[in-house]
CSV table of C-alpha atoms in Angstrom, one decimal:
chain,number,residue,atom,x,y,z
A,1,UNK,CA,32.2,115.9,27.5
A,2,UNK,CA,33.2,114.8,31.0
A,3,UNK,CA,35.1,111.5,31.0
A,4,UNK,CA,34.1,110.7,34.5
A,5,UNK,CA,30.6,110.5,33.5
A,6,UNK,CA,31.5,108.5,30.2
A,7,UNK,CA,33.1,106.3,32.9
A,8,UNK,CA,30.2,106.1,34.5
A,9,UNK,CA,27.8,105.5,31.9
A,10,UNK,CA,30.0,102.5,30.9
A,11,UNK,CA,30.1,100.9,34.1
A,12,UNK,CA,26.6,101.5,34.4
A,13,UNK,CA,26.3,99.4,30.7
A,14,UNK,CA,28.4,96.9,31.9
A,15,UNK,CA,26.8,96.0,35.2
A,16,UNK,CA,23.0,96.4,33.7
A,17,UNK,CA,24.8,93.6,31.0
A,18,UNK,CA,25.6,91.2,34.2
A,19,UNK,CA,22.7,91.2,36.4
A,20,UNK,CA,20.5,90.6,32.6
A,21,UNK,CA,22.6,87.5,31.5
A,22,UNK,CA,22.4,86.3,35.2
A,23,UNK,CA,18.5,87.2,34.9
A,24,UNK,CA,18.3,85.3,31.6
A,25,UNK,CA,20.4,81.9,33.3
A,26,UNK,CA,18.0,82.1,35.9
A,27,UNK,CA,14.7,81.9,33.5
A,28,UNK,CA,16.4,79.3,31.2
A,29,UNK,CA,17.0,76.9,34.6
A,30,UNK,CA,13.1,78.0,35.5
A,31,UNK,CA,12.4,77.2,32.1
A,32,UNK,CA,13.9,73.4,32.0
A,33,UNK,CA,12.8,73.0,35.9
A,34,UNK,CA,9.2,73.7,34.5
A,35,UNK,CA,9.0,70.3,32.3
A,36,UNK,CA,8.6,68.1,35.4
A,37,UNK,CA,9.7,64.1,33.9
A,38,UNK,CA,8.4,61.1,36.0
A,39,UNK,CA,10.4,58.1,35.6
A,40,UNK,CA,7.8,54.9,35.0
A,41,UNK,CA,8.1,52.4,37.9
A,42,UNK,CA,9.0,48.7,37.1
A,43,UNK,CA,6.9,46.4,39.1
A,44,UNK,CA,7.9,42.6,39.1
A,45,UNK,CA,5.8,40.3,37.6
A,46,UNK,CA,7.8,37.2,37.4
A,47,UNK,CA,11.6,35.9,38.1
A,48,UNK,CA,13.5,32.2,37.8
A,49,UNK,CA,17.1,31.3,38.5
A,50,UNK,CA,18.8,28.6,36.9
A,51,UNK,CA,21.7,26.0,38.3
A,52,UNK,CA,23.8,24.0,35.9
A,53,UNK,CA,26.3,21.2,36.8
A,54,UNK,CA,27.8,18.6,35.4
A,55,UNK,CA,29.9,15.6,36.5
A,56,UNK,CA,32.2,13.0,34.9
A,57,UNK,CA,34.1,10.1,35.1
A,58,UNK,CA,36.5,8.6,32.1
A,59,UNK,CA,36.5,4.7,31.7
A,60,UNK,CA,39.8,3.8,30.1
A,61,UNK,CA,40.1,0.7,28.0
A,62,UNK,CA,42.2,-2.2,29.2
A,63,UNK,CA,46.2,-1.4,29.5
A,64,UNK,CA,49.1,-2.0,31.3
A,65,UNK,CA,49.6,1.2,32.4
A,66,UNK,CA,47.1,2.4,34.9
A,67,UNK,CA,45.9,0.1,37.4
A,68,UNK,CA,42.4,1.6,38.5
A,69,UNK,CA,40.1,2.1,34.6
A,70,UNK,CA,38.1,4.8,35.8
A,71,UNK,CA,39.9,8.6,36.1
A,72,UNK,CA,37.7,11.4,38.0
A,73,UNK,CA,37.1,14.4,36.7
A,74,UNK,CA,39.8,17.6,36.1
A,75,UNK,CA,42.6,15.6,34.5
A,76,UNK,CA,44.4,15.4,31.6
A,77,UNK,CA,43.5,12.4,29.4
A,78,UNK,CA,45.8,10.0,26.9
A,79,UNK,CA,43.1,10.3,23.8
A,80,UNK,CA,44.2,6.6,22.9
A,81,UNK,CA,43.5,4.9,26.2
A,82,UNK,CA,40.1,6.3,26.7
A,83,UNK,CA,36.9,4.0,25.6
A,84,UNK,CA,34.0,6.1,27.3
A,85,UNK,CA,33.1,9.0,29.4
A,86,UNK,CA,30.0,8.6,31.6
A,87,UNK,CA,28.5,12.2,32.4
A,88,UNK,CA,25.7,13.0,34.9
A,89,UNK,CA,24.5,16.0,33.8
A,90,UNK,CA,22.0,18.3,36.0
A,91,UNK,CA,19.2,21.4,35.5
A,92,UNK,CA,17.0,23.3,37.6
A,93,UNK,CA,14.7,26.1,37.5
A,94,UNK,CA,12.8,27.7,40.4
A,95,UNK,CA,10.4,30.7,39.6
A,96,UNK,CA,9.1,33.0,42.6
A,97,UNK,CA,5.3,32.2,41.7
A,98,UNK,CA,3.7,29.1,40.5
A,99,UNK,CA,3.6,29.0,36.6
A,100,UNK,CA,2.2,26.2,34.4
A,101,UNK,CA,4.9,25.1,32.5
A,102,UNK,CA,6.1,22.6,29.7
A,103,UNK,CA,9.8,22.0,29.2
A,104,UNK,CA,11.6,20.1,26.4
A,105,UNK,CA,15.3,19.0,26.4
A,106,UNK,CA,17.9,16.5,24.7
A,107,UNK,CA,21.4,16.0,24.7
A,108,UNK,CA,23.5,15.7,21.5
A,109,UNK,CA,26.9,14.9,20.6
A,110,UNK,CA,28.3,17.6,18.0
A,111,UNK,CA,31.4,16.5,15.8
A,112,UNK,CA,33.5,19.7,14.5
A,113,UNK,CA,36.5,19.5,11.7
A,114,UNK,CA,38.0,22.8,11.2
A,115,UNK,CA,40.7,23.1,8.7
A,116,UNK,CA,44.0,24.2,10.9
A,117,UNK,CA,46.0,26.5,8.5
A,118,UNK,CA,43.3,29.2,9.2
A,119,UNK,CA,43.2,32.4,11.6
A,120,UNK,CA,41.1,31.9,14.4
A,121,UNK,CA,39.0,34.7,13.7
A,122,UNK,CA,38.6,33.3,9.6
A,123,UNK,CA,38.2,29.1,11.2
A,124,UNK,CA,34.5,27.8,9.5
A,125,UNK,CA,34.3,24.3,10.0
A,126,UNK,CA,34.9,21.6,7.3
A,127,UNK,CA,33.0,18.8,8.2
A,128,UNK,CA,30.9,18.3,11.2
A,129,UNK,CA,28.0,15.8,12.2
A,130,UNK,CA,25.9,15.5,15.9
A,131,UNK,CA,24.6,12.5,16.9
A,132,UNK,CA,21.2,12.3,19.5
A,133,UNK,CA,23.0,11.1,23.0
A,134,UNK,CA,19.1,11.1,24.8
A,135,UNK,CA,16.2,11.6,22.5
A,136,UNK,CA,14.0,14.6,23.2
A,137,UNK,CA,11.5,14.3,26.2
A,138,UNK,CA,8.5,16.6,26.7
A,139,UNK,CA,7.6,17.3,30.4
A,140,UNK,CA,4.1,19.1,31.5
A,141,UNK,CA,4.3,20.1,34.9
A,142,UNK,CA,1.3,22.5,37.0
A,143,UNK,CA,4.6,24.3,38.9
A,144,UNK,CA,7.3,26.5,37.7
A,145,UNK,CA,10.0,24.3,40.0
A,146,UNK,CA,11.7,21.2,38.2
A,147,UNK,CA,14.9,19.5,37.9
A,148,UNK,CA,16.5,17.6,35.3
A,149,UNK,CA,18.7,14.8,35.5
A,150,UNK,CA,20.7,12.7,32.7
A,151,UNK,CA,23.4,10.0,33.2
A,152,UNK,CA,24.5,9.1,29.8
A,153,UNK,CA,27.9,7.8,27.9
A,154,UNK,CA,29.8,9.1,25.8
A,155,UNK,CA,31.0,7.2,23.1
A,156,UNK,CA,34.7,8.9,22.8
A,157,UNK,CA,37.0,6.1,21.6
A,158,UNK,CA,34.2,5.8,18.5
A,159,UNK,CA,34.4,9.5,17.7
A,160,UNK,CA,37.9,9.8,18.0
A,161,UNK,CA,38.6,7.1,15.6
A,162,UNK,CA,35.8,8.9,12.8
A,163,UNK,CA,37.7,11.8,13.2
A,164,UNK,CA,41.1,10.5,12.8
A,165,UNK,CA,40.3,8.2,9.7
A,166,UNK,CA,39.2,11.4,8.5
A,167,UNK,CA,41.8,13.0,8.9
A,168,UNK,CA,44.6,10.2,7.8
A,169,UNK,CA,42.3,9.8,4.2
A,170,UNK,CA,42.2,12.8,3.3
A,171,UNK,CA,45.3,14.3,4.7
A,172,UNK,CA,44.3,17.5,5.7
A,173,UNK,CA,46.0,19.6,8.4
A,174,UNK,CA,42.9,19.7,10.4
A,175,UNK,CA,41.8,20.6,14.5
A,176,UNK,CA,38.7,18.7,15.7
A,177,UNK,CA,36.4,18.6,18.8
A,178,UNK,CA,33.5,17.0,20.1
A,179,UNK,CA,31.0,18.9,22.5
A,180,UNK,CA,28.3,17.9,24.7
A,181,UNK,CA,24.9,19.5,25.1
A,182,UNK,CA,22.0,19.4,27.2
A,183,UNK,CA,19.3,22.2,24.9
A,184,UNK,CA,16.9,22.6,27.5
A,185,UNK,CA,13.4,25.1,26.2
A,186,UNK,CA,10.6,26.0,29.1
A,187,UNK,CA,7.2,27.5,28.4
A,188,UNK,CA,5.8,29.0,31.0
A,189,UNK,CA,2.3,30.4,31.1
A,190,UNK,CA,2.6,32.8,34.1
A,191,UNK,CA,-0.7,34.4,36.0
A,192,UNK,CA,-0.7,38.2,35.5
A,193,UNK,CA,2.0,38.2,32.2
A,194,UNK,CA,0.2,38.0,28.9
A,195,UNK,CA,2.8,36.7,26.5
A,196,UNK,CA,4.5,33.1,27.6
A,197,UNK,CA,7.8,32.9,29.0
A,198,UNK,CA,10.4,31.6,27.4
A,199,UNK,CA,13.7,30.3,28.7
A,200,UNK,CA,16.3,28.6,26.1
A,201,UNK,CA,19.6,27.2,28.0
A,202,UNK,CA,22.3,25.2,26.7
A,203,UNK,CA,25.3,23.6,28.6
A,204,UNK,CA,27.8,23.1,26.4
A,205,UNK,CA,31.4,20.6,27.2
A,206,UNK,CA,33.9,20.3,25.1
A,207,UNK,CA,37.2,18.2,24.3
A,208,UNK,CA,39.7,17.4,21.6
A,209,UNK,CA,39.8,14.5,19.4
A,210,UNK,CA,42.1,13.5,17.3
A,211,UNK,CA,45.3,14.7,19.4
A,212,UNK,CA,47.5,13.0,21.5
A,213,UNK,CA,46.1,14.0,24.9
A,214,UNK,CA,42.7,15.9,25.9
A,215,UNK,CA,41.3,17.6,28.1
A,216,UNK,CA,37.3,18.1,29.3
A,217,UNK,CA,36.1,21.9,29.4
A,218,UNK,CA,32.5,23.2,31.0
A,219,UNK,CA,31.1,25.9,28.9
A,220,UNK,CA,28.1,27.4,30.4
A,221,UNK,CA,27.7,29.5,34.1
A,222,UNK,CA,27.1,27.5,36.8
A,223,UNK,CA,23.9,29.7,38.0
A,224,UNK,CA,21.7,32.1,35.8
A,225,UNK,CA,18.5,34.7,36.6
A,226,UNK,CA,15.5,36.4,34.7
A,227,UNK,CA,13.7,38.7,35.9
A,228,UNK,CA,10.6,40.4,33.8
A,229,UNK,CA,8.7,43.6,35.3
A,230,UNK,CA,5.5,45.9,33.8
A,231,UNK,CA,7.1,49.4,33.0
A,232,UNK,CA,4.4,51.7,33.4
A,233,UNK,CA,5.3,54.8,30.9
A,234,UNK,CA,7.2,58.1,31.5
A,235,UNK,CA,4.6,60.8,32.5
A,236,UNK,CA,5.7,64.4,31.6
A,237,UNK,CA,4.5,67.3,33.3
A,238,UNK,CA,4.8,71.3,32.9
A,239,UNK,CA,4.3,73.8,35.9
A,240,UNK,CA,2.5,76.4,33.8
A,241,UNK,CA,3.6,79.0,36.7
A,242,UNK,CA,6.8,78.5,36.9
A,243,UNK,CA,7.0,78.3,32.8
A,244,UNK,CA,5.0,81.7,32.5
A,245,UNK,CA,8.1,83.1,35.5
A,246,UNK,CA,10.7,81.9,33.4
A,247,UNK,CA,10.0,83.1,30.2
A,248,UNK,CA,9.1,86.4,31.8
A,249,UNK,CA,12.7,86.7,32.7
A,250,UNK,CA,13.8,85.6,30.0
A,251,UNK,CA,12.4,88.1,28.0
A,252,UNK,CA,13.0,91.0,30.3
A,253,UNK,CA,16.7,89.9,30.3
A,254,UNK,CA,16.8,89.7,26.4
A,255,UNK,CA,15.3,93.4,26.6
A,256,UNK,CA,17.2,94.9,29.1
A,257,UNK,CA,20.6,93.4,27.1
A,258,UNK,CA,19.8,94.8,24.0
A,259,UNK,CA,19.0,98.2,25.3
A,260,UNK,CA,22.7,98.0,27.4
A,261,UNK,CA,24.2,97.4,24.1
A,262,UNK,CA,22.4,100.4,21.9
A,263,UNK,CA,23.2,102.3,24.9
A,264,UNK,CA,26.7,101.0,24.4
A,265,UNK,CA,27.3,102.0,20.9
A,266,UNK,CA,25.8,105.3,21.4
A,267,UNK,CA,28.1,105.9,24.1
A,268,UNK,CA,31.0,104.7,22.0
A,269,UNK,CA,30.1,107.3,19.3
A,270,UNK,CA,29.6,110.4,21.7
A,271,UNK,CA,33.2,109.1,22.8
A,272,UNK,CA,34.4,109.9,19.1
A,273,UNK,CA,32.7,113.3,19.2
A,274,UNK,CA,34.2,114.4,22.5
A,275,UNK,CA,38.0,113.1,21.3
A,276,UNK,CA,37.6,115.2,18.4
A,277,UNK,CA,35.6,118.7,19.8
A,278,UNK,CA,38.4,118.3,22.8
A,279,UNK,CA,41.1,117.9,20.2
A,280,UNK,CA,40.0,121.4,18.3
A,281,UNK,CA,39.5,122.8,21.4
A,282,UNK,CA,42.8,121.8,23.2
A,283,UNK,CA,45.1,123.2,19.9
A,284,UNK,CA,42.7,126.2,18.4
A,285,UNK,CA,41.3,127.3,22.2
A,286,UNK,CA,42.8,130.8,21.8
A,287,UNK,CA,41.0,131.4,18.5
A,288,UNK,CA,37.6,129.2,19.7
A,289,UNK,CA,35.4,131.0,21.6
A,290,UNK,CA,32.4,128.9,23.1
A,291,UNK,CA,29.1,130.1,23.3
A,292,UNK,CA,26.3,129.3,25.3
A,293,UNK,CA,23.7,130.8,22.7
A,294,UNK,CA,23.2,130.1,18.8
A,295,UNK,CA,23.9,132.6,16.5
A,296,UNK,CA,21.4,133.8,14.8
A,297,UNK,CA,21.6,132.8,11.2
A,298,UNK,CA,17.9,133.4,9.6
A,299,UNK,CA,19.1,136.3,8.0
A,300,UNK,CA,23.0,135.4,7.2
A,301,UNK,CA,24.3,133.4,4.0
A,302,UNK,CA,25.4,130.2,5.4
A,303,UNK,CA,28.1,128.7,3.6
A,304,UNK,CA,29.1,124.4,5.3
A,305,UNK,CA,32.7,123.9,5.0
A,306,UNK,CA,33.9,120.6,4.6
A,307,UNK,CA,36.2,120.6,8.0
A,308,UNK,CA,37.9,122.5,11.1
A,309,UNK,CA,40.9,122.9,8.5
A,310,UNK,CA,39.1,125.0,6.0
A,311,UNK,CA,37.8,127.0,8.6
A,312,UNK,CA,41.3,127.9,9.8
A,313,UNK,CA,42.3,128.8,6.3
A,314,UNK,CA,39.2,131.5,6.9
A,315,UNK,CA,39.9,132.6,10.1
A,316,UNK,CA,43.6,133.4,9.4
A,317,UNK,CA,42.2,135.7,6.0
A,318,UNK,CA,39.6,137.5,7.8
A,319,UNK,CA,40.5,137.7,11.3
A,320,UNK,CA,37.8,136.9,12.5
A,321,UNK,CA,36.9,134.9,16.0
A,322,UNK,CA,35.5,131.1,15.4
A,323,UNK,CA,32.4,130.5,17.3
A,324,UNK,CA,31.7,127.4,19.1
A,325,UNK,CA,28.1,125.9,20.2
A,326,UNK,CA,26.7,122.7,21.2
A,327,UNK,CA,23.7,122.4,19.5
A,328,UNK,CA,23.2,118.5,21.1
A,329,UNK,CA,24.8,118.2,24.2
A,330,UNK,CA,27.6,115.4,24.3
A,331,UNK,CA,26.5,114.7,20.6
A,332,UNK,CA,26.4,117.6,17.8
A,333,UNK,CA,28.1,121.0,17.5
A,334,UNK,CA,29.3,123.7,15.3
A,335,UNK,CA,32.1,126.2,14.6
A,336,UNK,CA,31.0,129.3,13.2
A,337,UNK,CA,32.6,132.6,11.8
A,338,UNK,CA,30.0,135.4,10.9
A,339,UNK,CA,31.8,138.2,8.4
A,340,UNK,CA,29.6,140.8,7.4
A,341,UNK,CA,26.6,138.9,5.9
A,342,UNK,CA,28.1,135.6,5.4
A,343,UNK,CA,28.2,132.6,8.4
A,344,UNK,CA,31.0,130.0,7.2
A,345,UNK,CA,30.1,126.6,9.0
A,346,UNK,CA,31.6,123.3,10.3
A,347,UNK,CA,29.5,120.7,12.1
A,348,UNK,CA,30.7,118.7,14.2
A,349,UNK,CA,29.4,115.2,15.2
């Protein structure tokens, strides 16, 4: 067999095996491009913002160490010169539509002992006890715009000294603190939004008691926002079309792959044949004689030899010519000697 057009016939394989898979890609991305998603839209219903501050001063009791009694805020305080804190504390909320709402608050005074010989991730308090600072108010309002306002005391030399009695009775290594809180808790019943909103806030300040010194610390934002919007669903859609287009391809790419690789293996296999007919041929030629007719056999006694070898061993006792012919081209043949009325046979293929 010609190796040029084996060559051929394998680079023909080879390319048919590219331009499929790029044919298959291309119906897969047709495929996926034919489920068409829609994003639902978000459409604002309702939004507030929130501002949170708080201011303070700290009242010291009578001593001979500071002239002026009241310290502002920011400082660093000695926790036994100290008798009250006064603290203005402030809330608002502003909505972007009008909203009937009822809003609740109350500040409380939360006394925390936690045991000191403990990790800080393990620390679970010991002993702790709050105290109502301003007693719960309920406000009904036909707007989604208020404020609140609260300038209260705090009571610090009186919490201090509960703590520290604590402490010095039981003798306990302990770490204590006293925070501040304003809970505030809005309903609001909003036009156009079924459920009620609800908004739950807390600013929260802390200090140290029982230590020598202290300091005040603000823990909440400053500013806040909530927004709520009506998600319409995600709408799926198929281009029937371009689905039918894809899978089309897809399928004539599968095809056209498969067949390149039977053709493939087939080709491999007349390989084999032609390496071993060109082998016989290139060491026996001057004792193979190739034939473009079959011998006639009808009326012979064919006798199949296992291989080429065997039919040396015959050709060297009789002296007779071996016969060569291609019964399928670039696929099957067969050696032949004919002696008398015997044919002695090797197929090859």
């Amino acid at each position: 067999m010609d190796k040029n057009v084996n060559k051929n016939r394998t680079k023909n394989v080879l390319r048919n095996i590219c331009i499929s898979t790029l044919v298959l890609f291309l119906g897969i991305i047709m495929i996926f491009k034919s489920f068409k998603v829609e994003e639902g839209t978000q459409n604002l219903l309702y939004s507030y913002n929130m501002s949170r501050n708080v201011n303070y001063k700290v009242n010291l009791i009578e001593n001979e160490f500071f002239e002026n009694q009241t310290l502002d805020m920011g400082k660093t305080y000695i926790s036994s010169l100290v008798d009250k804190i006064n603290m203005d504390f402030s809330y608002s909320l502003h909505g972007n539509k009008k909203a009937k709402t009822k809003y609740i608050y109350q500040v409380v005074a939360v006394s925390t002992v936690n045991y000191a010989n403990t990790t800080e991730d393990s620390k679970e308090p010991i002993w702790s006890k709050q105290y109502i600072v301003v007693e719960p108010k309920t406000v009904e309002i036909e707007d989604s715009n208020f404020s609140i306002k609260e300038n209260f005391d705090i009571d610090f030399a009186t919490y201090n000294a509960e703590v520290k009695n604590f402490k010095e009775k039981l003798r306990l290594p302990v770490e204590a603190e006293l925070q501040i809180k304003l809970i505030v808790r809005s309903d609001m019943d909003v036009p156009g939004i079924e459920d009620t909103v609800v908004e739950c806030s807390i600013m929260n300040v802390k200090m140290d008691l029982a230590e020598d010194v202290f300091t005040v610390e603000k823990q909440f934002d400053k500013t806040g926002n909530e927004s709520i919007y009506d998600t319409t669903e995600t709408n799926k859609q198929i281009n029937k079309p371009l689905l039918g287009l894809g899978a089309g391809l897809v399928i004539i790419a599968i095809m056209i792959i498969l067949d390149s690789i039977r053709k493939s293996i087939k080709f491999s296999k007349k390989s084999d044949y032609a390496i071993a007919l060109n082998r016989i041929l290139k060491n026996y030629g001057d004792i193979v004689a190739e034939i473009v007719s079959p011998v006639e056999i009808d009326n012979l006694n064919v006798i199949e030899v296992k291989n080429f070898d065997q039919l040396l061993d015959i050709e060297e006792e009789i002296r007779m010519p071996i016969l060569f012919y291609e019964t399928i081209p670039d696929e099957q043949g067969e050696f032949i000697i004919v002696c008398d009325s015997v044919a002695y046979r090797y197929v090859i293929g």
